[in-house]
Short mmCIF file of C-alpha atoms and ligand atoms in Angstrom, two decimals:
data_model
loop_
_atom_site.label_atom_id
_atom_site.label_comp_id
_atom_site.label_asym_id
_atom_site.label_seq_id
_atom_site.Cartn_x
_atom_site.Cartn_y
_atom_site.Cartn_z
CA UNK I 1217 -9.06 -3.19 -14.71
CA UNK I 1218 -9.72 -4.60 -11.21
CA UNK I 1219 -8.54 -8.10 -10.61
CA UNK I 1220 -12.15 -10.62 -10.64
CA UNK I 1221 -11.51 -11.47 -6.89
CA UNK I 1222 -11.53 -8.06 -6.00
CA UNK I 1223 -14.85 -7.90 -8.14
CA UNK I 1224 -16.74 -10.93 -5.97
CA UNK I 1225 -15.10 -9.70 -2.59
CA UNK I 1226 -16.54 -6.32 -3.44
CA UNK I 1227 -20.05 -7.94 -5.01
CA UNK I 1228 -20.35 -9.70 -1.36
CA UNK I 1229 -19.88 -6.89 0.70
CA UNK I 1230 -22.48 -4.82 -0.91
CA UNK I 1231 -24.74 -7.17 -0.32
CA UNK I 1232 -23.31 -7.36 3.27
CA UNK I 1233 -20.77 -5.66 4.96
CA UNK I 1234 -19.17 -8.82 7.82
CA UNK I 1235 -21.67 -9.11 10.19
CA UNK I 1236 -23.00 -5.11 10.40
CA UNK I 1237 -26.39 -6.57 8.70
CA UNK I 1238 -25.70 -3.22 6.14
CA UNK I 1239 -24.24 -3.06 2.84
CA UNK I 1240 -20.95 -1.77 2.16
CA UNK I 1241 -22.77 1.23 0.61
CA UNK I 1242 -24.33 2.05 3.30
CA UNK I 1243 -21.95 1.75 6.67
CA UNK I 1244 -21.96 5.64 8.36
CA UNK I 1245 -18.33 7.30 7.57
CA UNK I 1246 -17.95 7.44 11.40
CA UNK I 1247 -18.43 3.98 11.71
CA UNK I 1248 -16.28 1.64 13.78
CA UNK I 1249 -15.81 -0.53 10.79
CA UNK I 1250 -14.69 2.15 8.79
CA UNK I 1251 -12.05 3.45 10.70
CA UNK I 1252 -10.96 -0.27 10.96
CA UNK I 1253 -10.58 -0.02 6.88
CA UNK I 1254 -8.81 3.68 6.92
CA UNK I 1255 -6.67 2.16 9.39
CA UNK I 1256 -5.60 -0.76 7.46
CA UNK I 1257 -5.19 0.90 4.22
CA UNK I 1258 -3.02 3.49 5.78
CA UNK I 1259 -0.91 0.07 7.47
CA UNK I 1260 -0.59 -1.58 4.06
CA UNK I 1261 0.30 1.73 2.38
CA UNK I 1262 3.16 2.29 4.78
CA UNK I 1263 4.18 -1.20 4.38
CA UNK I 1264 3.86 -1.54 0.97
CA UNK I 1265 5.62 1.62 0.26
CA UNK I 1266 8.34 0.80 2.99
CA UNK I 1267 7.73 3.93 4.37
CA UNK I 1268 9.22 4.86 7.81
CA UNK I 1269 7.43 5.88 10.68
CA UNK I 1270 7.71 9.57 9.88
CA UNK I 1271 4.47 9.41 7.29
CA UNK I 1272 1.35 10.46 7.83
CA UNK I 1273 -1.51 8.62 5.44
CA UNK I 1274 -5.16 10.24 3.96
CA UNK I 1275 -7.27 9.42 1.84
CA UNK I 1276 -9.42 12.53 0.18
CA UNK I 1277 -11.48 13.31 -2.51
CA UNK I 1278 -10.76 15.74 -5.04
CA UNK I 1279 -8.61 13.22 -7.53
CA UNK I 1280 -5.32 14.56 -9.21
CA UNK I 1281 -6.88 18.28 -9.93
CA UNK I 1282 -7.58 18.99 -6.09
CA UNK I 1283 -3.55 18.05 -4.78
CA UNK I 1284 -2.37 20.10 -7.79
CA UNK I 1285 -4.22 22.87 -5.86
CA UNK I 1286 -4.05 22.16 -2.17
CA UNK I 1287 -0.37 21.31 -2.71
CA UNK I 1288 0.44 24.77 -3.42
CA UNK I 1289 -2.39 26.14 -1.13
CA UNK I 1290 -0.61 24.34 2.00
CA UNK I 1291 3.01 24.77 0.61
CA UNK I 1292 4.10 27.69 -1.19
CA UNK I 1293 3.52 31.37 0.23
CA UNK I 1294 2.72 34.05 -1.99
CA UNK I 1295 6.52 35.36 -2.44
CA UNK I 1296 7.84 31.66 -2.63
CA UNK I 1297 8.90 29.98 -5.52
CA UNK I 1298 8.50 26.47 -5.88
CA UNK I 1299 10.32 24.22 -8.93
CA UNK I 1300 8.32 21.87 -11.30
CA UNK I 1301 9.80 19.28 -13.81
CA UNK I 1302 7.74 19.06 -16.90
CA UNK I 1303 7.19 15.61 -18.28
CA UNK I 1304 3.88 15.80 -19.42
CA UNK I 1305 0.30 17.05 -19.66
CA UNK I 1306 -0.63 16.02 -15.90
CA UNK I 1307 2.76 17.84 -14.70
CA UNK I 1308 2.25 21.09 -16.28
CA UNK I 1309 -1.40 20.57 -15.56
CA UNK I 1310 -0.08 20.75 -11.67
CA UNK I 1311 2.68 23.73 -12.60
CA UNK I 1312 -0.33 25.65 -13.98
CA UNK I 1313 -2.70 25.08 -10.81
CA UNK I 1314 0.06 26.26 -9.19
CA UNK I 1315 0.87 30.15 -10.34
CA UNK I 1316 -2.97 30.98 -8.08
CA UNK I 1317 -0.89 30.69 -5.26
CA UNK I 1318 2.81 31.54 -5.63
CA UNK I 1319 5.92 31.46 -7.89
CA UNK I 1320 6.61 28.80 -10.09
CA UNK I 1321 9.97 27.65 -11.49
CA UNK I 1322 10.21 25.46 -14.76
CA UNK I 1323 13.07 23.68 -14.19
CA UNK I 1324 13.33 21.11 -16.71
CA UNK I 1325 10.24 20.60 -19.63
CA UNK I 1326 10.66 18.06 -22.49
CA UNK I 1327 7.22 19.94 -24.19
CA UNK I 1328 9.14 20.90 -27.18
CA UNK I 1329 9.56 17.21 -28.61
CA UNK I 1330 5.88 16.37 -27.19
CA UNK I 1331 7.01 14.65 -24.54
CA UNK I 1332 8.69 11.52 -26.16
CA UNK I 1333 11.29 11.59 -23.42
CA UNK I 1334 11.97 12.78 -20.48
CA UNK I 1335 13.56 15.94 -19.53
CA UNK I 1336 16.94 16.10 -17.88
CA UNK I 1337 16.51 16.16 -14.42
CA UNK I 1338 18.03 19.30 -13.21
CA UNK I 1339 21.92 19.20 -11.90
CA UNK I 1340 21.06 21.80 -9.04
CA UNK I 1341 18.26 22.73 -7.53
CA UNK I 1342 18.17 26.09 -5.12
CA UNK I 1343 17.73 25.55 -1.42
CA UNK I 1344 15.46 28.68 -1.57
CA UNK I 1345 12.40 26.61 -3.76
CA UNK I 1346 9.38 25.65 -1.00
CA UNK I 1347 9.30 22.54 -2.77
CA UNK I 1348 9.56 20.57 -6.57
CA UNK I 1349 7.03 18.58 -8.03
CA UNK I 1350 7.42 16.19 -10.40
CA UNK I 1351 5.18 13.20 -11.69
CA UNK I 1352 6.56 10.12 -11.90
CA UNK I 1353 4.67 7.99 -14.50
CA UNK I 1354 3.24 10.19 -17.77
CA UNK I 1355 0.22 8.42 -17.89
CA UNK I 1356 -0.44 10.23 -21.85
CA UNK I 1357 3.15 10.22 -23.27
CA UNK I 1358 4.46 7.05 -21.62
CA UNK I 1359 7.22 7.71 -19.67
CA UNK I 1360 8.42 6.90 -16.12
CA UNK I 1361 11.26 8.12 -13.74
CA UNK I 1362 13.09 4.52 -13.11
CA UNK I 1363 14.11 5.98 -10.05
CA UNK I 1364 12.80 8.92 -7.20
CA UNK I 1365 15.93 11.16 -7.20
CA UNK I 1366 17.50 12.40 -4.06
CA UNK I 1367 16.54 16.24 -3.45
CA UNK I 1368 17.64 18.83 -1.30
CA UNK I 1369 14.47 20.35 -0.93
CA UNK I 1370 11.25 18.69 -0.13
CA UNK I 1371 10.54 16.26 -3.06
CA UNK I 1372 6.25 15.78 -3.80
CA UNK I 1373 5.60 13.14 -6.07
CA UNK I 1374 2.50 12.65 -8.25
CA UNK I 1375 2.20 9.06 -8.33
CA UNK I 1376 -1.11 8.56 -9.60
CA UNK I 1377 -0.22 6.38 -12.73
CA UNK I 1378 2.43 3.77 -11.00
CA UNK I 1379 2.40 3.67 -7.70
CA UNK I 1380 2.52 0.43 -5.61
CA UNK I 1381 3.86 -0.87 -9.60
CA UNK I 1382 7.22 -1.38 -8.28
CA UNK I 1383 9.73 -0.99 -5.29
CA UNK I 1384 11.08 2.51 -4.96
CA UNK I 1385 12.34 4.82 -2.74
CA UNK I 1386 9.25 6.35 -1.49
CA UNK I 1387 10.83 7.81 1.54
CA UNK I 1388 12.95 10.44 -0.75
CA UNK I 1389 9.18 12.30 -1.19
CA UNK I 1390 8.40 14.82 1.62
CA UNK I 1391 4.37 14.18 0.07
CA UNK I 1392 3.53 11.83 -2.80
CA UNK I 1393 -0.44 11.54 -3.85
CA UNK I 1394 -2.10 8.73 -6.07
CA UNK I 1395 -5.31 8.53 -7.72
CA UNK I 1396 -7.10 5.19 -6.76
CA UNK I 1397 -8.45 4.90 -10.08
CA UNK I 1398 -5.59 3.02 -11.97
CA UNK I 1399 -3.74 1.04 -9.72
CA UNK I 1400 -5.00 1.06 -6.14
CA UNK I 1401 -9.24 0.69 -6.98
CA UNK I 1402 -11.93 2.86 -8.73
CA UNK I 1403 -12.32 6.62 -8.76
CA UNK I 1404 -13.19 8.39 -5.47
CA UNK I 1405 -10.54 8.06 -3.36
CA UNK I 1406 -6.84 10.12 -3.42
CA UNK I 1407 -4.28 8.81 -1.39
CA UNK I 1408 -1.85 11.39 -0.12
CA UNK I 1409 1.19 10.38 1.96
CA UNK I 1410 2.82 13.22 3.92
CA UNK I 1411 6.27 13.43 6.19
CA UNK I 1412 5.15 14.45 9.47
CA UNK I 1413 7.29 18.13 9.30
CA UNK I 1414 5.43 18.99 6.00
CA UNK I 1415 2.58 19.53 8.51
CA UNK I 1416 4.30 22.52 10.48
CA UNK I 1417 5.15 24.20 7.03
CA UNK I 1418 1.13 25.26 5.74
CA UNK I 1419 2.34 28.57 4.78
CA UNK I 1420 -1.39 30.17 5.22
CA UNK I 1421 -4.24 29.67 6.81
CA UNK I 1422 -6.93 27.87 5.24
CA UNK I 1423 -10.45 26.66 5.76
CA UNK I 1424 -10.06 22.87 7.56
CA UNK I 1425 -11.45 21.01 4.49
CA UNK I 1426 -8.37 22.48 2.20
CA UNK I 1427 -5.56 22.02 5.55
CA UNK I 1428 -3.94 18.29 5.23
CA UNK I 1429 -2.95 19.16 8.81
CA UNK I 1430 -6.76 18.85 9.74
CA UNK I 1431 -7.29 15.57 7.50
CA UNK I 1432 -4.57 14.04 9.63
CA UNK I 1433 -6.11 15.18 12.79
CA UNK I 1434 -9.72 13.33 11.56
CA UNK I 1435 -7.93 10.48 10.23
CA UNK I 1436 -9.69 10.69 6.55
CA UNK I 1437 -13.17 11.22 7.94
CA UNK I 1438 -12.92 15.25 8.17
CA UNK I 1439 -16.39 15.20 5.67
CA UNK I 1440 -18.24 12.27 4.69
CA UNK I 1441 -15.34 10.12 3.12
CA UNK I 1442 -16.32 7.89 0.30
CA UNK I 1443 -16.44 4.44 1.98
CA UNK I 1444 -17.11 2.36 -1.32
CA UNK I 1445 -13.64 3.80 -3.31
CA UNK I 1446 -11.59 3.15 0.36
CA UNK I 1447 -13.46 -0.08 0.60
CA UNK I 1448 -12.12 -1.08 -3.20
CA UNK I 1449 -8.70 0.23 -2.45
CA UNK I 1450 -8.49 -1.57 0.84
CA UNK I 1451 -9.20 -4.83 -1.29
CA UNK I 1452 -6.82 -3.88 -4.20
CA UNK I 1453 -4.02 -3.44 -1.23
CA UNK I 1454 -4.53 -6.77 -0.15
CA UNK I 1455 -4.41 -8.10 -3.85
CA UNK I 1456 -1.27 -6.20 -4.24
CA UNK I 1457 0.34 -7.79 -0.78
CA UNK I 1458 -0.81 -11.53 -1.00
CA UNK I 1459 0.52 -11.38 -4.76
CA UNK I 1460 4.03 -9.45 -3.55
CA UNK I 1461 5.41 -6.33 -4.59
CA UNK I 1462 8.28 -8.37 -6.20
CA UNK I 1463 6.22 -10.06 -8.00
CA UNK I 1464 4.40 -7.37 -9.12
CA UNK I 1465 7.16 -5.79 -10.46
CA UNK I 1466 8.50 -8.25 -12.13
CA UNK I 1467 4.85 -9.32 -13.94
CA UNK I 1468 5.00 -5.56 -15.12
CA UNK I 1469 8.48 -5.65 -16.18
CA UNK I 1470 7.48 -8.96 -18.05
CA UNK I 1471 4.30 -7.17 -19.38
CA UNK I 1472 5.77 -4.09 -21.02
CA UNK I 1473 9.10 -5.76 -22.70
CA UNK I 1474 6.84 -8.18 -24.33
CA UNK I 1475 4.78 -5.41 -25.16
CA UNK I 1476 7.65 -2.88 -26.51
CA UNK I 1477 9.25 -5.60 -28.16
CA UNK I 1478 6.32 -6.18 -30.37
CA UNK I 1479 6.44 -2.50 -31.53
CA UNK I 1480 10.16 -2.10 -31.86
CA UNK I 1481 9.98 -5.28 -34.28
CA UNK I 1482 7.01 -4.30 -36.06
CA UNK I 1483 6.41 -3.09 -39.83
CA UNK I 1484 3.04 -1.61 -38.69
CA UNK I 1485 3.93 0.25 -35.65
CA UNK I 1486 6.29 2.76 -33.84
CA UNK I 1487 6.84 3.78 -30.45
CA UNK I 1488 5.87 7.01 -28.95
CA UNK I 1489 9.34 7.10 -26.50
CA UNK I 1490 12.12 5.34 -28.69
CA UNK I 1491 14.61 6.10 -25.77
CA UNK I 1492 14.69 2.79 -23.57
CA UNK I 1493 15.49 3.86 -20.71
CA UNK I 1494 12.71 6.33 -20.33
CA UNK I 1495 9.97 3.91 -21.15
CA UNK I 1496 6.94 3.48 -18.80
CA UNK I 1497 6.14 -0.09 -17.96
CA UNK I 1498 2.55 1.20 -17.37
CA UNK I 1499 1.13 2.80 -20.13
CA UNK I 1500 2.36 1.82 -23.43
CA UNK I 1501 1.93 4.67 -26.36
CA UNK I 1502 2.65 3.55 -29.98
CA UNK I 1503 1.46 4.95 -33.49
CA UNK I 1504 0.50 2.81 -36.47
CA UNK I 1505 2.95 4.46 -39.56
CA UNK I 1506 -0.16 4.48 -41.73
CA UNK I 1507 -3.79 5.27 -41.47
CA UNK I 1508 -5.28 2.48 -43.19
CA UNK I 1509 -3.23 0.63 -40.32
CA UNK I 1510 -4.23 2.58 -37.63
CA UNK I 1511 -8.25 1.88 -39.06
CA UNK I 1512 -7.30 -1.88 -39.46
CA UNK I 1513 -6.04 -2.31 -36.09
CA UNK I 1514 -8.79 -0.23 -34.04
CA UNK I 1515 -11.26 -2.36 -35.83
CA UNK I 1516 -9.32 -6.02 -34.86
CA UNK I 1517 -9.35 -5.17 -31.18
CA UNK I 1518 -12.50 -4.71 -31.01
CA UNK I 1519 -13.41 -7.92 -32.52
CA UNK I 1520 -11.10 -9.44 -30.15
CA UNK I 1521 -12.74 -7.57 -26.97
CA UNK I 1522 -10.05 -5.31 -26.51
CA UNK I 1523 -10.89 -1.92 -25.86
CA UNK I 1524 -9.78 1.75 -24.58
CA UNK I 1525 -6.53 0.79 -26.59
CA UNK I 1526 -7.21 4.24 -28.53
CA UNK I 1527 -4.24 6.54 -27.49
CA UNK I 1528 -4.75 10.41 -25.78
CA UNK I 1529 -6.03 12.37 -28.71
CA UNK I 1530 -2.20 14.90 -27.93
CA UNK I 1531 -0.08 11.65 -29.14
CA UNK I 1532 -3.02 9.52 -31.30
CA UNK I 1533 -2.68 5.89 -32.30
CA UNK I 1534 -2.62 3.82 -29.43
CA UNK I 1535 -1.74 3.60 -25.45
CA UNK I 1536 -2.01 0.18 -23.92
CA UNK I 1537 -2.20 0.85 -19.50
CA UNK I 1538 -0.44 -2.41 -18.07
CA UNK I 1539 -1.82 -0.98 -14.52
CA UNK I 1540 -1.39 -4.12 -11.98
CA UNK I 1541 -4.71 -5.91 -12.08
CA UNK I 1542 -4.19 -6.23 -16.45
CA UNK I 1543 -2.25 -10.05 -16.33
CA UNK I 1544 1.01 -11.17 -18.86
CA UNK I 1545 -1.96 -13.30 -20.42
CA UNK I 1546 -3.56 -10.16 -21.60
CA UNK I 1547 -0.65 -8.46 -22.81
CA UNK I 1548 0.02 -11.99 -24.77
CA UNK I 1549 -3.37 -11.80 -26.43
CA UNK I 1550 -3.00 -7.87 -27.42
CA UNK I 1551 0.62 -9.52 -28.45
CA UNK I 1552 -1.52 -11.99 -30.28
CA UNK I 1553 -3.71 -9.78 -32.06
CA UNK I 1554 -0.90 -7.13 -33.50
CA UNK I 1555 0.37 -10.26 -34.87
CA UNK I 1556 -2.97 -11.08 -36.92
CA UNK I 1557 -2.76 -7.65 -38.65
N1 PMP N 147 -2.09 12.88 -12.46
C1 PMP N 147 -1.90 11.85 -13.31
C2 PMP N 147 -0.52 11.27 -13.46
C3 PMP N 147 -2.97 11.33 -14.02
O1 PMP N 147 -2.79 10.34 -14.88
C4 PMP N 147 -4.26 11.91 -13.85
C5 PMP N 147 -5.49 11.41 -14.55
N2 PMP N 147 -5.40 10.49 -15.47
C6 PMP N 147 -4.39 12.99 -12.98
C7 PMP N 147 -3.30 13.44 -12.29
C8 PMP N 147 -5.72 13.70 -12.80
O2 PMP N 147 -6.56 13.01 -11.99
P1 PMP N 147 -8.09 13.47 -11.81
O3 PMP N 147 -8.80 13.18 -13.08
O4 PMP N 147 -8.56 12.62 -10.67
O5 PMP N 147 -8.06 14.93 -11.48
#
């Protein structure tokens, strides 16, 4: 969902873009105006994440799939082993891109019990690994590190599913990446944050457009950057900072308990993760126990307008994404409706 103000703001600038006498749509990528947006998106990303002055900011193209291969690409040499906790489809999805290019070390996978909670964070990790990924929202299975662990190797974060949900220790990441798609805007844009000494260890060489070293250098406008998915993310930051990160968190705090609550207490339903503590506060997964129920329920939300409630087709029932711009008043309607059944 994107919030209806950032709908109009966005509706008014494709008609007109300040006072350019162009569209939105249609301002060059070299523009001065839109390295005026790049630079503000990068200023409210650092500020929103906390980050010190050590971070670089881009914005690429490529979604999820293209990190999970330029991460390993820039990162981990041929004879170097880097370690990956897997919590999910998208984190084994980014252990598997990674084998093209080097040695990969599971370190911790809860695949066996599909996922319902996550793995045990390792106790030690080897000062040899190049690097360990991890994700830390499971957008499918619904679970979410509460917390970015301290590592003694250089920590990369997919953060596609929560970031800018909550305050957290973004500065333990040596990279972290986000699809704009869920919380930050509308598909198009990646942003990829990167500590400044991750840029002296690209372990081969590679053509510019695949080298985050030479995306820093052009400041996001290496190749024609997509101006419309900044643009939307650039609005969506500004949404995120007039409302407060605080606030924020707490709305999705607010959001999911009412949410999980309603399952846990329900004859019809049960939850996907029935370990608290592991429990995303942005996507929601629950089954219905029967499927007459399951049939029922489908067909009730979408009488009541609610829709893409239908879960990943590797967990069925249901997944409900509480991504920032979906309000408590929403979740209380949903609430609402599982009530009806
Ligand atoms: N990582 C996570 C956590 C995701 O949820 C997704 C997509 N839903 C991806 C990566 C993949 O993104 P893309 O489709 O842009 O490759």
């Amino acid at each position: 969902m994107l919030p209806a103000e950032v709908l109009a703001q966005a509706q008014e600038a494709i008609m007109a873009y300040q006072n350019t006498g162009m569209s939105v749509l249609e301002l060059p990528h070299r523009s001065m105006e839109v390295a005026a947006m790049i630079s503000e998106c990068n200023a409210l990303t650092m500020e929103l994440c906390e980050l010190d002055d050590n971070y670089e900011v881009i914005w690429m193209q490529g979604g999820g799939r293209m990190q999970f291969c330029m991460i390993p690409m820039n990162f981990l040499a041929d004879n170097d082993t880097a370690g990956f906790i897997d919590s999910g489809f998208w984190a084994e999805e980014a252990f598997s891109y990674a084998t093209y290019y080097g040695q990969v070390n599971l370190l911790a996978t809860s695949k066996a019990i599909n996922y319902c909670r996550l793995p045990e964070w390792p106790k030690e990790v080897s000062d040899q690994l190049s690097y360990l990924h991890f994700t830390t929202n499971n957008t499918i299975f619904g679970t979410q590190w509460p917390e970015i662990p301290e590592c003694d190797v250089p920590l990369i974060a997919d953060m596609s599913s929560d970031i800018f949900s909550r305050r957290r220790n973004y500065n333990r990441c040596a990279v972290f990446y986000a699809v704009a798609q869920k919380n930050v805007g509308i598909p198009g844009a990646t942003m990829v944050a990167i500590r400044k000494d991750m840029l002296d260890r690209i372990v081969r060489p590679l053509p510019p457009m695949l080298n985050y070293k030479e995306h820093v250098k052009e400041k996001s406008v290496l190749n024609t950057a997509n101006v419309f998915s900044i643009y939307l993310s650039l609005l969506m930051l500004r949404w995120i900072k007039a409302k407060g990160i605080d606030a924020i968190e707490k709305e999705n705090a607010d959001k999911a308990k009412l949410l999980y609550k309603a399952i846990d207490n329900s004859e019809f339903f049960k939850p996907h993760v029935k370990y608290k503590a592991d429990r995303s506060l942005m996507n929601v997964c629950f089954t219905a126990n029967t499927p007459e129920i399951e049939k029922n329920f489908l067909k009730l939300c979408d009488e009541n307008n609610i829709t893409g409630i239908k879960g990943h087709r590797s967990v069925g029932g249901f997944r409900a994404s509480l991504y920032n711009a979906v309000s408590l008043a929403d979740v209380k309607e949903l609430f609402r409706v599982m009530d009806a059944l």
